[in-house]
Amino acid sequence: MLGFRSLILSALNVCLVVMRVVASNIDFLLLAMVLSYHLASAKVIDGKAVAKQIRDEITGEVSRMKDAIGVVPGLAVILVGDRKDSATYVRNKKKACQSVGINSFEVHLPEDTSEQEVLKHISVFNDDPSVHGILVQLPLPCHIDEQSILNAVSMEKDVDGFHPLNIGRLAMRGREPLFIPCTPKGCIELLHRYGFDIKGKRAVVIGRSNIVGMPAALLLQREDATVSIVHSRTKNPEEITRQADIIISAVGQPNMVRGSWIKPGAVIIDVGINPVEDAKSPRGYRLVGDVCYEEACEVASAITPVPGGVGPMTIAMLLSNTLTSAKRVHNFQ
């Protein structure tokens, strides 16, 4: 009886897929491909598990460095204002540092702190040899010029990877940035650790922010993918996205990417983390990505969940960049 019920449910699901595909004007060859992939649900790309593996590797390297030359990597975080989400991020980064043995330094400034005062603290950390990475928590209060603050961080300690010279090097062939922005770096690391080929593949990045979209596109290009960027002014975004073997979505719109946008067998990295109302949740909301997870699982070969996908990787890459900085300064291999 259970087997018969499962068969009926599967048949109904296939019919729903057919209806969605036909409604989207997809040709019948693509329809056949969708049906062939439907019976096998997408593999879950477990960012939490990969991040733990990376943190364990970092812990070993930090310990080895301390034993060999007596140096412990240090990360300084500057927080301006009292945003609860920013305070939570900073607290999580501090815990992450402690978990791998990295020293953590924190400056928490009031909302009305002047730009000059923030710059002064950055200068102190720039000159402190025990600090190997500096992170200014964004967003900053509106009276502070974000670009001036980020530009003031020493490029050698720019573990967020946002310094214009780091981004410039990332964009140029034959040049190596000192640091790669943490979230895009985490996306590529997930693809590598799960063994997905990037070279020669068609990749679409949805979103063109300086923090995720643009550097993610540059990283995919460095990996010899053919890259398109979909943004708010793109015409026919569904059609462009449907050509992709790899999709990285970082647009901040809940469930924007539907199943009909996805090429059968595509690999999806969903950076979005968006709250949507949910009366059944104790918090009154739940977190979803930019990609409609349930629909994507019917078509894609692999996908990151939200939460538990890219988020843990961002902090792991921050720790990795801090360790790399300390090793570079002390010429430790």
mmCIF file of C-alpha atoms in Angstrom:
data_model
loop_
_atom_site.group_PDB
_atom_site.id
_atom_site.type_symbol
_atom_site.label_atom_id
_atom_site.label_comp_id
_atom_site.label_asym_id
_atom_site.label_seq_id
_atom_site.Cartn_x
_atom_site.Cartn_y
_atom_site.Cartn_z
ATOM 1 C CA MET A 1 0.000 0.000 0.000
ATOM 2 C CA LEU A 2 2.762 2.427 0.933
ATOM 3 C CA GLY A 3 4.636 1.592 -2.273
ATOM 4 C CA PHE A 4 1.502 2.254 -4.340
ATOM 5 C CA ARG A 5 0.916 5.566 -2.538
ATOM 6 C CA SER A 6 4.530 6.626 -3.191
ATOM 7 C CA LEU A 7 4.118 5.736 -6.863
ATOM 8 C CA ILE A 8 0.965 7.874 -7.115
ATOM 9 C CA LEU A 9 2.640 10.824 -5.346
ATOM 10 C CA SER A 10 5.667 10.559 -7.642
ATOM 11 C CA ALA A 11 3.397 10.515 -10.690
ATOM 12 C CA LEU A 12 1.534 13.578 -9.428
ATOM 13 C CA ASN A 13 4.828 15.399 -8.833
ATOM 14 C CA VAL A 14 5.979 14.573 -12.357
ATOM 15 C CA CYS A 15 2.696 15.965 -13.722
ATOM 16 C CA LEU A 16 3.271 19.183 -11.783
ATOM 17 C CA VAL A 17 6.765 19.464 -13.242
ATOM 18 C CA VAL A 18 5.367 18.907 -16.750
ATOM 19 C CA MET A 19 2.780 21.641 -16.208
ATOM 20 C CA ARG A 20 5.381 24.107 -14.940
ATOM 21 C CA VAL A 21 7.734 23.372 -17.801
ATOM 22 C CA VAL A 22 5.042 23.632 -20.480
ATOM 23 C CA ALA A 23 3.757 26.877 -18.938
ATOM 24 C CA SER A 24 7.290 28.233 -19.187
ATOM 25 C CA ASN A 25 7.521 27.477 -22.936
ATOM 26 C CA ILE A 26 10.480 25.133 -22.521
ATOM 27 C CA ASP A 27 11.030 22.821 -25.481
ATOM 28 C CA PHE A 28 10.229 19.123 -25.262
ATOM 29 C CA LEU A 29 13.867 18.016 -25.208
ATOM 30 C CA LEU A 30 14.359 20.043 -22.050
ATOM 31 C CA LEU A 31 11.101 18.618 -20.726
ATOM 32 C CA ALA A 32 12.433 15.095 -21.213
ATOM 33 C CA MET A 33 15.640 16.039 -19.412
ATOM 34 C CA VAL A 34 13.631 17.474 -16.504
ATOM 35 C CA LEU A 35 11.650 14.247 -16.180
ATOM 36 C CA SER A 36 14.786 12.122 -16.236
ATOM 37 C CA TYR A 37 16.300 14.118 -13.413
ATOM 38 C CA HIS A 38 13.103 14.407 -11.402
ATOM 39 C CA LEU A 39 13.133 10.966 -9.815
ATOM 40 C CA ALA A 40 16.513 11.633 -8.205
ATOM 41 C CA SER A 41 16.416 14.464 -5.659
ATOM 42 C CA ALA A 42 19.286 16.952 -5.684
ATOM 43 C CA LYS A 43 22.358 16.270 -3.552
ATOM 44 C CA VAL A 44 22.579 18.606 -0.547
ATOM 45 C CA ILE A 45 25.833 20.581 -0.433
ATOM 46 C CA ASP A 46 26.435 20.668 3.312
ATOM 47 C CA GLY A 47 28.239 23.930 4.059
ATOM 48 C CA LYS A 48 28.127 23.343 7.788
ATOM 49 C CA ALA A 49 30.037 20.046 7.475
ATOM 50 C CA VAL A 50 32.613 21.497 5.067
ATOM 51 C CA ALA A 51 33.104 24.554 7.288
ATOM 52 C CA LYS A 52 33.752 22.301 10.278
ATOM 53 C CA GLN A 53 36.342 20.374 8.277
ATOM 54 C CA ILE A 54 38.067 23.644 7.322
ATOM 55 C CA ARG A 55 37.999 24.920 10.917
ATOM 56 C CA ASP A 56 39.605 21.665 12.064
ATOM 57 C CA GLU A 57 42.354 22.149 9.469
ATOM 58 C CA ILE A 58 42.861 25.757 10.639
ATOM 59 C CA THR A 59 43.050 24.652 14.276
ATOM 60 C CA GLY A 60 45.890 22.285 13.405
ATOM 61 C CA GLU A 61 47.763 24.974 11.448
ATOM 62 C CA VAL A 62 47.355 27.586 14.203
ATOM 63 C CA SER A 63 48.702 25.109 16.742
ATOM 64 C CA ARG A 64 51.620 24.162 14.484
ATOM 65 C CA MET A 65 52.515 27.819 13.940
ATOM 66 C CA LYS A 66 52.370 28.595 17.656
ATOM 67 C CA ASP A 67 54.602 25.615 18.496
ATOM 68 C CA ALA A 68 57.105 26.378 15.719
ATOM 69 C CA ILE A 69 57.583 30.165 15.974
ATOM 70 C CA GLY A 70 55.484 31.259 18.953
ATOM 71 C CA VAL A 71 53.053 33.338 16.859
ATOM 72 C CA VAL A 72 49.263 33.225 17.162
ATOM 73 C CA PRO A 73 47.174 34.811 14.364
ATOM 74 C CA GLY A 74 45.024 37.746 15.482
ATOM 75 C CA LEU A 75 41.785 39.177 14.078
ATOM 76 C CA ALA A 76 40.493 42.641 15.030
ATOM 77 C CA VAL A 77 36.829 43.559 14.541
ATOM 78 C CA ILE A 78 35.440 47.095 14.672
ATOM 79 C CA LEU A 79 31.711 47.463 15.318
ATOM 80 C CA VAL A 80 30.008 50.864 15.155
ATOM 81 C CA GLY A 81 26.486 51.218 16.516
ATOM 82 C CA ASP A 82 23.973 48.896 18.148
ATOM 83 C CA ARG A 83 22.435 46.907 15.303
ATOM 84 C CA LYS A 84 21.426 43.553 16.753
ATOM 85 C CA ASP A 85 22.235 41.630 13.581
ATOM 86 C CA SER A 86 25.724 43.165 13.384
ATOM 87 C CA ALA A 87 26.344 42.464 17.077
ATOM 88 C CA THR A 88 25.304 38.838 16.492
ATOM 89 C CA TYR A 89 27.685 38.517 13.516
ATOM 90 C CA VAL A 90 30.564 39.943 15.556
ATOM 91 C CA ARG A 91 29.804 37.631 18.467
ATOM 92 C CA ASN A 92 29.773 34.626 16.124
ATOM 93 C CA LYS A 93 33.115 35.661 14.615
ATOM 94 C CA LYS A 94 34.612 35.987 18.088
ATOM 95 C CA LYS A 95 33.401 32.491 19.006
ATOM 96 C CA ALA A 96 34.768 31.125 15.745
ATOM 97 C CA CYS A 97 38.197 32.644 16.472
ATOM 98 C CA GLN A 98 38.241 31.089 19.913
ATOM 99 C CA SER A 99 37.253 27.701 18.507
ATOM 100 C CA VAL A 100 40.358 27.541 16.282
ATOM 101 C CA GLY A 101 42.830 29.291 18.595
ATOM 102 C CA ILE A 102 42.982 32.673 16.794
ATOM 103 C CA ASN A 103 43.279 35.736 19.043
ATOM 104 C CA SER A 104 40.287 38.057 18.806
ATOM 105 C CA PHE A 105 40.361 41.834 19.350
ATOM 106 C CA GLU A 106 37.167 43.871 19.400
ATOM 107 C CA VAL A 107 36.315 47.572 19.446
ATOM 108 C CA HIS A 108 32.656 48.475 19.924
ATOM 109 C CA LEU A 109 31.926 52.149 19.249
ATOM 110 C CA PRO A 110 28.672 54.080 19.760
ATOM 111 C CA GLU A 111 26.363 54.968 16.867
ATOM 112 C CA ASP A 112 27.400 58.646 16.841
ATOM 113 C CA THR A 113 31.150 57.932 16.629
ATOM 114 C CA SER A 114 32.865 60.218 14.131
ATOM 115 C CA GLU A 115 34.548 58.919 11.000
ATOM 116 C CA GLN A 116 37.872 60.211 12.292
ATOM 117 C CA GLU A 117 37.503 58.159 15.463
ATOM 118 C CA VAL A 118 36.901 54.983 13.453
ATOM 119 C CA LEU A 119 39.915 55.788 11.255
ATOM 120 C CA LYS A 120 42.041 56.218 14.384
ATOM 121 C CA HIS A 121 41.191 52.720 15.600
ATOM 122 C CA ILE A 122 41.937 51.276 12.156
ATOM 123 C CA SER A 123 45.333 53.012 12.216
ATOM 124 C CA VAL A 124 46.137 51.480 15.615
ATOM 125 C CA PHE A 125 45.296 47.981 14.349
ATOM 126 C CA ASN A 126 47.226 48.604 11.121
ATOM 127 C CA ASP A 127 50.350 49.254 13.209
ATOM 128 C CA ASP A 128 49.819 46.399 15.701
ATOM 129 C CA PRO A 129 51.999 43.384 14.768
ATOM 130 C CA SER A 130 49.814 41.031 16.815
ATOM 131 C CA VAL A 131 46.853 41.831 14.537
ATOM 132 C CA HIS A 132 46.966 40.034 11.177
ATOM 133 C CA GLY A 133 43.446 40.779 10.000
ATOM 134 C CA ILE A 134 41.097 43.748 10.368
ATOM 135 C CA LEU A 135 37.366 43.547 9.771
ATOM 136 C CA VAL A 136 35.028 46.551 9.900
ATOM 137 C CA GLN A 137 31.500 45.251 10.393
ATOM 138 C CA LEU A 138 29.097 46.563 7.755
ATOM 139 C CA PRO A 139 26.804 48.398 7.380
ATOM 140 C CA LEU A 140 28.195 51.526 9.008
ATOM 141 C CA PRO A 141 26.037 54.433 10.275
ATOM 142 C CA CYS A 142 24.994 56.727 7.415
ATOM 143 C CA HIS A 143 27.208 59.639 8.501
ATOM 144 C CA ILE A 144 30.364 57.533 7.967
ATOM 145 C CA ASP A 145 31.777 57.092 4.455
ATOM 146 C CA GLU A 146 32.084 53.343 3.978
ATOM 147 C CA GLN A 147 34.641 53.582 1.171
ATOM 148 C CA SER A 148 36.957 55.827 3.196
ATOM 149 C CA ILE A 149 36.856 53.354 6.072
ATOM 150 C CA LEU A 150 37.477 50.266 3.941
ATOM 151 C CA ASN A 151 40.280 52.001 2.023
ATOM 152 C CA ALA A 152 41.997 52.832 5.311
ATOM 153 C CA VAL A 153 42.460 49.170 6.238
ATOM 154 C CA SER A 154 45.976 48.040 5.357
ATOM 155 C CA MET A 155 45.842 45.866 2.250
ATOM 156 C CA GLU A 156 48.088 43.353 4.049
ATOM 157 C CA LYS A 157 45.398 42.987 6.755
ATOM 158 C CA ASP A 158 42.311 43.242 4.532
ATOM 159 C CA VAL A 159 41.000 39.763 5.382
ATOM 160 C CA ASP A 160 37.526 40.745 4.106
ATOM 161 C CA GLY A 161 39.120 41.193 0.676
ATOM 162 C CA PHE A 162 37.301 44.482 -0.022
ATOM 163 C CA HIS A 163 40.317 46.741 -0.563
ATOM 164 C CA PRO A 164 40.228 48.163 -4.128
ATOM 165 C CA LEU A 165 43.715 46.825 -4.835
ATOM 166 C CA ASN A 166 42.704 43.314 -3.780
ATOM 167 C CA ILE A 167 39.601 43.466 -6.006
ATOM 168 C CA GLY A 168 41.705 44.934 -8.828
ATOM 169 C CA ARG A 169 44.200 42.096 -8.608
ATOM 170 C CA LEU A 170 41.351 39.601 -8.547
ATOM 171 C CA ALA A 171 40.060 41.064 -11.813
ATOM 172 C CA MET A 172 43.431 40.960 -13.625
ATOM 173 C CA ARG A 173 44.892 37.896 -15.274
ATOM 174 C CA GLY A 174 48.322 36.998 -13.936
ATOM 175 C CA ARG A 175 47.834 38.931 -10.695
ATOM 176 C CA GLU A 176 47.068 37.396 -7.314
ATOM 177 C CA PRO A 177 45.042 39.227 -4.640
ATOM 178 C CA LEU A 178 46.356 39.025 -1.101
ATOM 179 C CA PHE A 179 42.844 38.078 0.025
ATOM 180 C CA ILE A 180 39.643 36.946 -1.655
ATOM 181 C CA PRO A 181 36.271 38.131 -0.272
ATOM 182 C CA CYS A 182 35.034 35.526 2.159
ATOM 183 C CA THR A 183 31.569 34.647 0.859
ATOM 184 C CA PRO A 184 32.550 34.216 -2.817
ATOM 185 C CA LYS A 185 35.636 32.294 -1.712
ATOM 186 C CA GLY A 186 33.386 30.013 0.321
ATOM 187 C CA CYS A 187 31.138 29.397 -2.701
ATOM 188 C CA ILE A 188 34.057 28.271 -4.859
ATOM 189 C CA GLU A 189 35.484 26.187 -2.015
ATOM 190 C CA LEU A 190 32.183 24.281 -1.773
ATOM 191 C CA LEU A 191 32.324 23.509 -5.497
ATOM 192 C CA HIS A 192 35.918 22.307 -5.148
ATOM 193 C CA ARG A 193 35.350 20.174 -2.061
ATOM 194 C CA TYR A 194 32.358 18.448 -3.616
ATOM 195 C CA GLY A 195 34.331 17.764 -6.785
ATOM 196 C CA PHE A 196 32.228 19.785 -9.218
ATOM 197 C CA ASP A 197 34.070 20.766 -12.398
ATOM 198 C CA ILE A 198 34.083 24.499 -13.140
ATOM 199 C CA LYS A 199 36.424 24.671 -16.133
ATOM 200 C CA GLY A 200 34.513 25.099 -19.375
ATOM 201 C CA LYS A 201 31.123 25.212 -17.658
ATOM 202 C CA ARG A 202 28.498 27.884 -18.176
ATOM 203 C CA ALA A 203 27.990 29.804 -14.932
ATOM 204 C CA VAL A 204 25.420 32.446 -14.043
ATOM 205 C CA VAL A 205 25.808 34.769 -11.073
ATOM 206 C CA ILE A 206 22.567 36.419 -9.993
ATOM 207 C CA GLY A 207 23.360 39.760 -8.343
ATOM 208 C CA ARG A 208 26.277 42.141 -8.881
ATOM 209 C CA SER A 209 27.118 43.477 -5.409
ATOM 210 C CA ASN A 210 30.707 44.366 -4.538
ATOM 211 C CA ILE A 211 30.566 41.930 -1.628
ATOM 212 C CA VAL A 212 29.364 38.757 -3.394
ATOM 213 C CA GLY A 213 28.145 38.994 -6.986
ATOM 214 C CA MET A 214 31.027 40.735 -8.743
ATOM 215 C CA PRO A 215 33.874 38.886 -6.957
ATOM 216 C CA ALA A 216 32.034 35.558 -7.417
ATOM 217 C CA ALA A 217 31.881 36.210 -11.168
ATOM 218 C CA LEU A 218 35.591 37.082 -11.220
ATOM 219 C CA LEU A 219 36.467 33.897 -9.322
ATOM 220 C CA LEU A 220 34.440 31.743 -11.716
ATOM 221 C CA GLN A 221 36.241 33.393 -14.631
ATOM 222 C CA ARG A 222 39.582 32.559 -12.989
ATOM 223 C CA GLU A 223 38.402 28.945 -12.908
ATOM 224 C CA ASP A 224 37.817 29.092 -16.689
ATOM 225 C CA ALA A 225 34.024 29.116 -16.557
ATOM 226 C CA THR A 226 32.017 31.089 -19.117
ATOM 227 C CA VAL A 227 30.264 33.616 -16.902
ATOM 228 C CA SER A 228 27.095 35.687 -17.240
ATOM 229 C CA ILE A 229 25.781 38.110 -14.614
ATOM 230 C CA VAL A 230 22.036 38.541 -14.129
ATOM 231 C CA HIS A 231 20.947 41.751 -12.403
ATOM 232 C CA SER A 232 17.918 44.008 -11.943
ATOM 233 C CA ARG A 233 18.150 45.396 -15.497
ATOM 234 C CA THR A 234 18.705 42.052 -17.231
ATOM 235 C CA LYS A 235 16.129 41.137 -19.853
ATOM 236 C CA ASN A 236 14.891 37.524 -19.842
ATOM 237 C CA PRO A 237 16.755 36.499 -16.665
ATOM 238 C CA GLU A 238 14.998 33.113 -16.642
ATOM 239 C CA GLU A 239 16.247 32.276 -20.120
ATOM 240 C CA ILE A 240 19.836 33.239 -19.290
ATOM 241 C CA THR A 241 19.818 31.410 -15.962
ATOM 242 C CA ARG A 242 18.393 28.276 -17.585
ATOM 243 C CA GLN A 243 21.574 27.931 -19.662
ATOM 244 C CA ALA A 244 23.785 27.617 -16.567
ATOM 245 C CA ASP A 245 25.588 24.512 -15.378
ATOM 246 C CA ILE A 246 26.441 26.421 -12.198
ATOM 247 C CA ILE A 247 24.257 29.079 -10.540
ATOM 248 C CA ILE A 248 25.431 31.354 -7.721
ATOM 249 C CA SER A 249 22.513 33.461 -6.497
ATOM 250 C CA ALA A 250 23.143 36.469 -4.257
ATOM 251 C CA VAL A 251 20.280 38.840 -4.888
ATOM 252 C CA GLY A 252 18.420 38.910 -1.555
ATOM 253 C CA GLN A 253 14.958 38.081 -2.966
ATOM 254 C CA PRO A 254 13.199 35.125 -1.317
ATOM 255 C CA ASN A 255 12.387 32.231 -3.662
ATOM 256 C CA MET A 256 13.000 34.351 -6.776
ATOM 257 C CA VAL A 257 14.666 31.565 -8.752
ATOM 258 C CA ARG A 258 11.993 29.001 -9.556
ATOM 259 C CA GLY A 259 12.374 25.448 -10.804
ATOM 260 C CA SER A 260 11.584 26.568 -14.354
ATOM 261 C CA TRP A 261 14.701 28.804 -14.293
ATOM 262 C CA ILE A 262 17.016 25.841 -13.729
ATOM 263 C CA LYS A 263 18.727 23.628 -16.277
ATOM 264 C CA PRO A 264 18.359 19.930 -15.371
ATOM 265 C CA GLY A 265 21.474 18.761 -13.528
ATOM 266 C CA ALA A 266 22.684 22.262 -12.641
ATOM 267 C CA VAL A 267 24.624 22.905 -9.428
ATOM 268 C CA ILE A 268 23.189 25.703 -7.282
ATOM 269 C CA ILE A 269 24.976 27.778 -4.641
ATOM 270 C CA ASP A 270 22.343 29.879 -2.857
ATOM 271 C CA VAL A 271 23.901 32.801 -0.976
ATOM 272 C CA GLY A 272 20.571 34.444 -0.138
ATOM 273 C CA ILE A 273 19.294 34.371 3.429
ATOM 274 C CA ASN A 274 15.879 35.993 3.594
ATOM 275 C CA PRO A 275 13.300 36.029 6.404
ATOM 276 C CA VAL A 276 9.715 35.194 5.393
ATOM 277 C CA GLU A 277 6.679 35.163 7.641
ATOM 278 C CA ASP A 278 5.851 31.791 9.144
ATOM 279 C CA ALA A 279 3.137 31.573 11.795
ATOM 280 C CA LYS A 280 4.238 28.027 12.669
ATOM 281 C CA SER A 281 7.742 29.182 13.661
ATOM 282 C CA PRO A 282 8.313 30.301 17.281
ATOM 283 C CA ARG A 283 10.108 33.371 15.881
ATOM 284 C CA GLY A 284 7.251 34.193 13.533
ATOM 285 C CA TYR A 285 9.486 33.769 10.499
ATOM 286 C CA ARG A 286 11.794 31.298 8.790
ATOM 287 C CA LEU A 287 14.852 31.752 6.613
ATOM 288 C CA VAL A 288 14.814 30.922 2.917
ATOM 289 C CA GLY A 289 17.231 31.464 0.061
ATOM 290 C CA ASP A 290 16.950 33.242 -3.273
ATOM 291 C CA VAL A 291 16.170 29.872 -4.874
ATOM 292 C CA CYS A 292 12.899 28.030 -4.310
ATOM 293 C CA TYR A 293 14.472 25.010 -2.632
ATOM 294 C CA GLU A 294 11.641 22.533 -3.109
ATOM 295 C CA GLU A 295 11.321 23.215 -6.839
ATOM 296 C CA ALA A 296 15.090 23.351 -7.373
ATOM 297 C CA CYS A 297 15.555 19.947 -5.745
ATOM 298 C CA GLU A 298 13.385 18.429 -8.468
ATOM 299 C CA VAL A 299 15.621 19.703 -11.278
ATOM 300 C CA ALA A 300 19.154 20.456 -10.008
ATOM 301 C CA SER A 301 21.808 17.834 -9.320
ATOM 302 C CA ALA A 302 23.053 19.602 -6.175
ATOM 303 C CA ILE A 303 22.091 22.619 -4.056
ATOM 304 C CA THR A 304 23.103 24.385 -0.847
ATOM 305 C CA PRO A 305 20.411 24.596 1.843
ATOM 306 C CA VAL A 306 19.434 27.808 3.629
ATOM 307 C CA PRO A 307 20.471 27.977 6.385
ATOM 308 C CA GLY A 308 23.460 25.643 6.638
ATOM 309 C CA GLY A 309 24.956 26.204 3.209
ATOM 310 C CA VAL A 310 27.046 29.260 2.395
ATOM 311 C CA GLY A 311 26.705 31.020 5.771
ATOM 312 C CA PRO A 312 29.074 28.783 7.778
ATOM 313 C CA MET A 313 31.585 28.942 4.916
ATOM 314 C CA THR A 314 31.839 32.740 5.099
ATOM 315 C CA ILE A 315 33.184 32.665 8.658
ATOM 316 C CA ALA A 316 35.446 29.691 7.865
ATOM 317 C CA MET A 317 36.989 31.678 4.979
ATOM 318 C CA LEU A 318 37.499 34.681 7.276
ATOM 319 C CA LEU A 319 39.478 32.471 9.654
ATOM 320 C CA SER A 320 41.395 31.017 6.706
ATOM 321 C CA ASN A 321 42.303 34.492 5.425
ATOM 322 C CA THR A 322 43.502 35.525 8.894
ATOM 323 C CA LEU A 323 45.727 32.456 9.134
ATOM 324 C CA THR A 324 47.077 33.125 5.625
ATOM 325 C CA SER A 325 47.905 36.711 6.616
ATOM 326 C CA ALA A 326 49.848 35.613 9.704
ATOM 327 C CA LYS A 327 51.755 33.016 7.699
ATOM 328 C CA ARG A 328 52.641 35.576 5.039
ATOM 329 C CA VAL A 329 53.924 38.154 7.539
ATOM 330 C CA HIS A 330 56.154 35.591 9.272
ATOM 331 C CA ASN A 331 57.095 33.655 6.102
ATOM 332 C CA PHE A 332 55.743 30.496 7.675
ATOM 333 C CA GLN A 333 55.058 27.609 5.338
#
